[in-house]
């Protein structure tokens, strides 16, 4: 019997990339590859790259170079780049980084096993020529569902009947192959791909394509399978979840889907990420704040709040309208979580604009804030703007707003002291003890809740806890009950 091939997937970037990696893992496992965690133990190391901003691209290159070093010291025979950076740059990346034995685009995913085998055998698979993936789908959203376009993380394949153990079974004729790459009790599920917005600073639509929704039956089927694998929290991801359903004839489809997902046996929490403020609607706020097991969590993409900067970004809104939106949310759910990212130093940003942004951040009471300094991105409209802010000024503004953000988010965490929160146990850490997340804390991007308990807890348990302290954005809480089982009266007090 020939020796089985081994492959390791190294994932960088966002939760959408994590879903794509698990799809690739599913395809490879179905074709007889053994998945290993450590790239040093693999015949092929597949690096799922991020191509969003310069820092992420540098991390991707570093990961590829690190994997390449294993060819001299470990079992690794080949290093292959996939993901957004590979899709965005294709041949250019292959030329600039000869250490990568292959650079594969999204169109290669359905044939990933053959591509890796060719490279492992010493063959060459030509790197693709990048193209604007927005042009691959019809302009009319209603016509997109029938298009034959590679969409990583979407249900496009009919799995064989005799799937290997651990792969997602068919939930219909278009069920995906997916293999979990970890045992974390939270997993992301793609709601859609691509984006129809044309923000002047963002290149994502050019390499992820126009917006296209997944069918509700596919999202439900994948969620049921994940629940069977022990997942307790589902995070719905896409480039813009507020647009879900517009190409399926129902812009309010998310409001219908969320209660169905929350009713899946075994799922304790549904979280929705990537919400556009300009597309928020009262009905969606009602469902997000009033549905059992749906986290009242609002990951709102504000980016800035000064009207002039927002117009240059080709976005909508202003400080007062954004504050009004947050007021509407908190009128429904006072303890709702809210987070956002902001860009400082955008071309044309004045000191008055920055002061307006600081006013918004100071009044918004956000739980988590990401601040980024502007830098030109290839192929974006903003890269051609003439009124660039001096890089030293961008750096100064980044440091200034970051300090303010740290102070304000710490204050917001302190406001939660004394409240009762529902916490999902994520992991048991030697240094930090029991680490979990409350409803306002998404994985990776937000803070955590450190749990104090006299009993034993394990990942995947949902507990009720009283917040007794805060440490920056993190909370410290005492466990009151575990899935309905009361703890000691002393802990309850």
XYZ file of C-alpha atoms in Angstrom, residues 4-352:
349
model
C -0.562 8.266 2.505
C 0.004 11.891 1.642
C -0.019 14.429 4.468
C -0.989 18.080 4.386
C -1.092 20.934 6.917
C -3.193 24.064 6.523
C -1.844 27.303 8.008
C -4.582 29.919 8.174
C -4.036 33.672 8.399
C -6.499 36.547 8.346
C -10.185 36.612 9.159
C -12.838 34.086 10.100
C -13.862 33.829 6.434
C -10.431 32.384 5.697
C -10.903 29.848 8.489
C -14.072 28.593 6.785
C -12.222 28.356 3.457
C -9.427 26.343 5.082
C -11.933 23.878 6.501
C -13.483 23.494 3.052
C -10.047 22.741 1.598
C -9.439 20.309 4.456
C -12.714 18.576 3.655
C -11.885 18.237 -0.019
C -8.420 16.878 0.729
C -9.610 14.433 3.386
C -12.283 13.143 1.007
C -9.551 12.457 -1.545
C -7.389 10.460 0.860
C -5.023 13.050 2.324
C -4.103 12.879 6.004
C -4.447 16.228 7.774
C -1.766 17.124 10.322
C -1.530 20.159 12.599
C 2.195 20.887 12.335
C 3.540 21.905 8.933
C 6.842 20.221 9.816
C 4.996 16.880 9.803
C 3.360 17.424 6.413
C 4.412 16.580 2.878
C 2.722 19.804 1.745
C 2.178 22.985 3.757
C -0.755 25.029 2.435
C -0.719 28.652 3.644
C -4.102 30.363 3.407
C -2.979 33.969 2.991
C -4.606 37.319 3.766
C -4.434 40.137 1.227
C -6.329 42.870 3.044
C -3.725 45.394 4.267
C 0.058 45.686 4.172
C 0.584 44.242 7.656
C -1.526 41.187 6.812
C 0.296 40.690 3.531
C 3.626 40.824 5.348
C 2.402 38.202 7.821
C 1.408 35.994 4.886
C 4.816 36.296 3.253
C 6.536 35.570 6.572
C 4.388 32.452 7.025
C 5.296 31.222 3.541
C 8.999 31.788 4.172
C 8.779 30.063 7.549
C 7.082 27.063 5.946
C 9.718 27.018 3.213
C 12.464 26.725 5.862
C 10.894 23.418 6.915
C 11.957 21.890 3.612
C 15.503 21.885 4.970
C 14.658 20.624 8.451
C 11.375 18.684 8.388
C 9.290 16.372 6.293
C 7.854 19.199 4.194
C 8.500 18.861 0.482
C 6.351 21.677 -0.898
C 4.834 24.985 0.196
C 1.708 26.279 -1.534
C -0.005 29.660 -1.215
C -3.804 29.931 -1.418
C -6.260 32.548 -0.134
C -6.803 36.223 -0.772
C -3.202 37.274 -1.353
C -2.670 34.404 -3.786
C -5.918 35.263 -5.585
C -5.163 38.976 -5.652
C -1.595 38.805 -6.973
C -1.248 35.400 -8.659
C 1.756 35.350 -10.997
C 3.155 38.512 -9.423
C 3.351 36.774 -6.046
C 4.853 33.648 -7.603
C 7.587 35.717 -9.254
C 8.323 37.775 -6.153
C 8.302 34.725 -3.872
C 9.952 31.787 -5.652
C 10.086 29.968 -2.304
C 6.408 29.114 -2.852
C 6.127 25.972 -4.961
C 2.639 26.942 -6.067
C 0.272 29.925 -5.984
C -3.332 28.794 -6.343
C -6.414 30.957 -6.842
C -10.019 30.352 -5.847
C -10.719 28.596 -9.146
C -8.243 25.877 -8.096
C -10.063 24.974 -4.875
C -12.388 22.392 -6.412
C -9.309 20.564 -7.783
C -7.062 21.206 -4.780
C -6.055 17.533 -4.407
C -4.868 17.245 -8.006
C -3.061 20.582 -7.781
C -1.138 19.561 -4.653
C -0.305 16.136 -6.045
C 1.100 17.710 -9.207
C 3.279 20.053 -7.162
C 4.346 17.248 -4.809
C 5.420 15.182 -7.814
C 7.686 17.995 -8.979
C 5.320 19.350 -11.598
C 4.362 22.972 -12.080
C 0.864 24.349 -12.005
C 0.808 27.759 -13.663
C -0.138 30.556 -11.270
C -3.313 32.284 -12.325
C -3.549 35.750 -13.803
C -5.506 37.948 -11.386
C -8.772 39.394 -12.641
C -11.538 41.550 -11.251
C -13.891 38.929 -9.838
C -16.760 41.428 -9.757
C -16.998 40.948 -13.511
C -17.604 37.196 -13.175
C -21.128 37.668 -11.792
C -24.118 39.419 -13.417
C -24.694 43.041 -12.464
C -28.226 42.181 -11.382
C -28.137 40.419 -7.975
C -31.230 38.399 -8.910
C -29.302 36.657 -11.700
C -26.242 35.658 -9.651
C -27.444 32.424 -8.064
C -27.307 30.604 -11.402
C -23.759 31.741 -12.224
C -20.990 29.110 -12.337
C -18.305 30.891 -10.314
C -15.900 29.553 -7.679
C -17.114 30.732 -4.258
C -14.964 29.394 -1.411
C -17.050 28.314 1.555
C -20.287 28.017 -0.439
C -22.374 24.911 -1.066
C -21.530 24.067 -4.640
C -20.661 20.381 -4.635
C -22.492 17.101 -4.228
C -20.446 15.040 -1.750
C -20.125 11.301 -2.330
C -22.405 9.051 -0.284
C -19.519 7.291 1.490
C -17.850 10.288 3.137
C -14.909 9.615 5.458
C -15.622 10.111 9.154
C -15.481 13.740 10.278
C -16.646 15.299 7.023
C -19.836 17.272 6.609
C -22.595 15.029 5.285
C -24.923 16.066 2.501
C -27.720 18.376 3.658
C -29.084 18.549 0.146
C -27.781 18.391 -3.387
C -25.395 21.340 -2.855
C -23.874 20.430 0.513
C -20.235 21.422 1.050
C -17.367 19.302 2.162
C -15.946 20.609 5.422
C -13.512 19.210 7.959
C -12.989 20.942 11.299
C -9.383 21.864 11.972
C -9.792 22.297 15.707
C -12.068 21.503 18.624
C -13.020 25.047 19.653
C -16.709 25.251 20.663
C -17.240 28.162 18.266
C -17.235 27.922 14.477
C -17.871 30.373 11.666
C -20.395 29.768 8.913
C -20.362 31.731 5.672
C -23.592 33.578 5.054
C -22.444 35.137 1.790
C -19.364 36.172 -0.178
C -18.268 39.328 -1.913
C -19.472 42.895 -1.632
C -21.372 45.344 -3.835
C -20.259 48.417 -1.926
C -17.498 50.509 -3.461
C -15.631 51.968 -0.504
C -12.739 53.938 -1.956
C -10.135 52.419 0.399
C -11.094 48.751 0.010
C -9.809 46.247 -2.554
C -11.736 43.230 -1.242
C -14.550 43.275 -3.850
C -11.996 43.096 -6.670
C -10.656 39.727 -5.519
C -13.646 38.360 -3.583
C -16.191 39.442 -6.190
C -19.702 40.845 -6.070
C -22.120 39.943 -3.304
C -23.813 36.537 -3.455
C -25.802 34.854 -0.675
C -25.736 31.226 0.339
C -29.070 29.455 0.320
C -30.740 29.303 3.751
C -30.999 25.497 3.524
C -27.216 25.269 3.089
C -26.544 27.535 6.069
C -28.969 25.540 8.204
C -27.546 22.202 7.082
C -23.994 23.229 7.877
C -25.051 24.593 11.267
C -26.757 21.299 12.143
C -23.625 19.377 11.198
C -21.415 21.668 13.273
C -23.734 21.174 16.244
C -23.247 17.417 15.858
C -19.484 18.053 16.028
C -19.870 19.733 19.429
C -19.984 23.370 18.312
C -21.994 25.565 20.687
C -21.647 28.997 19.093
C -22.053 29.859 15.413
C -20.648 33.094 14.036
C -22.175 34.154 10.717
C -19.552 35.778 8.508
C -19.366 37.489 5.126
C -18.152 40.787 3.757
C -21.572 42.327 4.478
C -24.211 40.367 6.380
C -26.806 43.153 6.201
C -27.154 42.537 2.439
C -28.021 38.868 2.930
C -30.931 37.726 0.774
C -31.038 40.637 -1.666
C -30.029 38.316 -4.526
C -32.546 35.718 -3.309
C -35.451 38.144 -3.565
C -35.774 38.944 0.142
C -33.578 41.575 1.790
C -35.140 40.605 5.154
C -34.145 36.952 4.834
C -31.675 37.221 7.735
C -34.519 38.125 10.079
C -36.234 34.873 9.104
C -33.105 32.712 9.169
C -31.785 33.719 12.606
C -34.625 32.158 14.670
C -34.292 28.946 12.646
C -30.570 28.765 13.349
C -31.138 29.476 17.040
C -33.554 26.521 17.167
C -30.910 24.011 16.021
C -30.398 21.393 18.732
C -27.077 21.841 20.518
C -26.460 25.439 19.453
C -26.357 27.831 22.402
C -25.485 31.095 20.684
C -25.718 32.652 17.226
C -23.559 35.689 16.534
C -23.768 37.938 13.477
C -20.677 39.871 12.375
C -19.890 42.450 9.664
C -22.924 44.754 9.719
C -23.129 47.902 7.589
C -24.607 50.880 9.511
C -26.188 52.315 6.355
C -28.102 49.062 5.796
C -29.351 48.468 9.345
C -33.145 48.275 9.584
C -35.562 48.202 12.533
C -36.659 44.614 11.881
C -33.081 43.336 11.990
C -32.409 45.217 15.225
C -35.548 43.632 16.694
C -34.411 40.096 15.817
C -30.829 40.651 16.999
C -31.993 42.048 20.338
C -35.098 39.938 20.947
C -34.407 36.367 19.796
C -33.434 33.729 22.326
C -29.865 32.445 21.755
C -29.106 35.220 19.230
C -26.420 37.425 20.762
C -27.363 41.125 20.970
C -24.028 41.900 19.355
C -23.434 44.622 16.762
C -20.210 44.541 14.760
C -20.832 47.823 12.935
C -18.464 49.014 10.233
C -18.381 52.755 10.960
C -14.799 53.454 9.674
C -15.089 57.174 10.546
C -17.763 59.667 11.614
C -16.741 62.991 10.006
C -19.129 63.543 7.055
C -16.458 64.805 4.666
C -14.167 61.832 5.289
C -17.052 59.392 4.954
C -18.047 60.889 1.600
C -14.466 60.562 0.365
C -14.585 56.946 1.525
C -17.845 56.587 -0.478
C -19.740 55.771 2.686
C -22.733 57.284 4.431
C -23.584 58.698 7.831
C -22.181 61.040 10.456
C -21.593 61.197 14.188
C -25.150 62.030 15.188
C -26.768 59.414 12.946
C -24.387 56.745 14.218
C -25.104 57.691 17.832
C -28.835 57.549 17.083
C -28.416 54.020 15.690
C -26.650 52.919 18.880
C -29.414 54.522 20.949
C -32.040 52.546 19.002
C -30.145 49.326 19.698
C -29.701 50.020 23.421
C -33.355 51.010 23.777
C -34.128 47.391 22.822
C -31.207 45.788 24.683
C -29.368 48.040 27.161
C -26.495 45.558 27.587
C -26.012 44.945 23.849
C -22.429 44.658 22.694
C -21.089 47.000 20.020
C -17.722 47.170 18.309
C -16.228 48.866 15.258
C -13.074 49.647 13.301
C -11.839 53.086 12.278
C -9.327 54.459 9.782
C -7.344 57.563 10.713
C -5.197 59.625 8.376
C -7.446 59.086 5.362
C -6.580 61.441 2.463
C -7.972 64.882 3.207
C -8.641 64.190 6.910
C -8.293 67.453 8.852
C -7.758 68.051 12.548
C -11.443 68.992 12.776
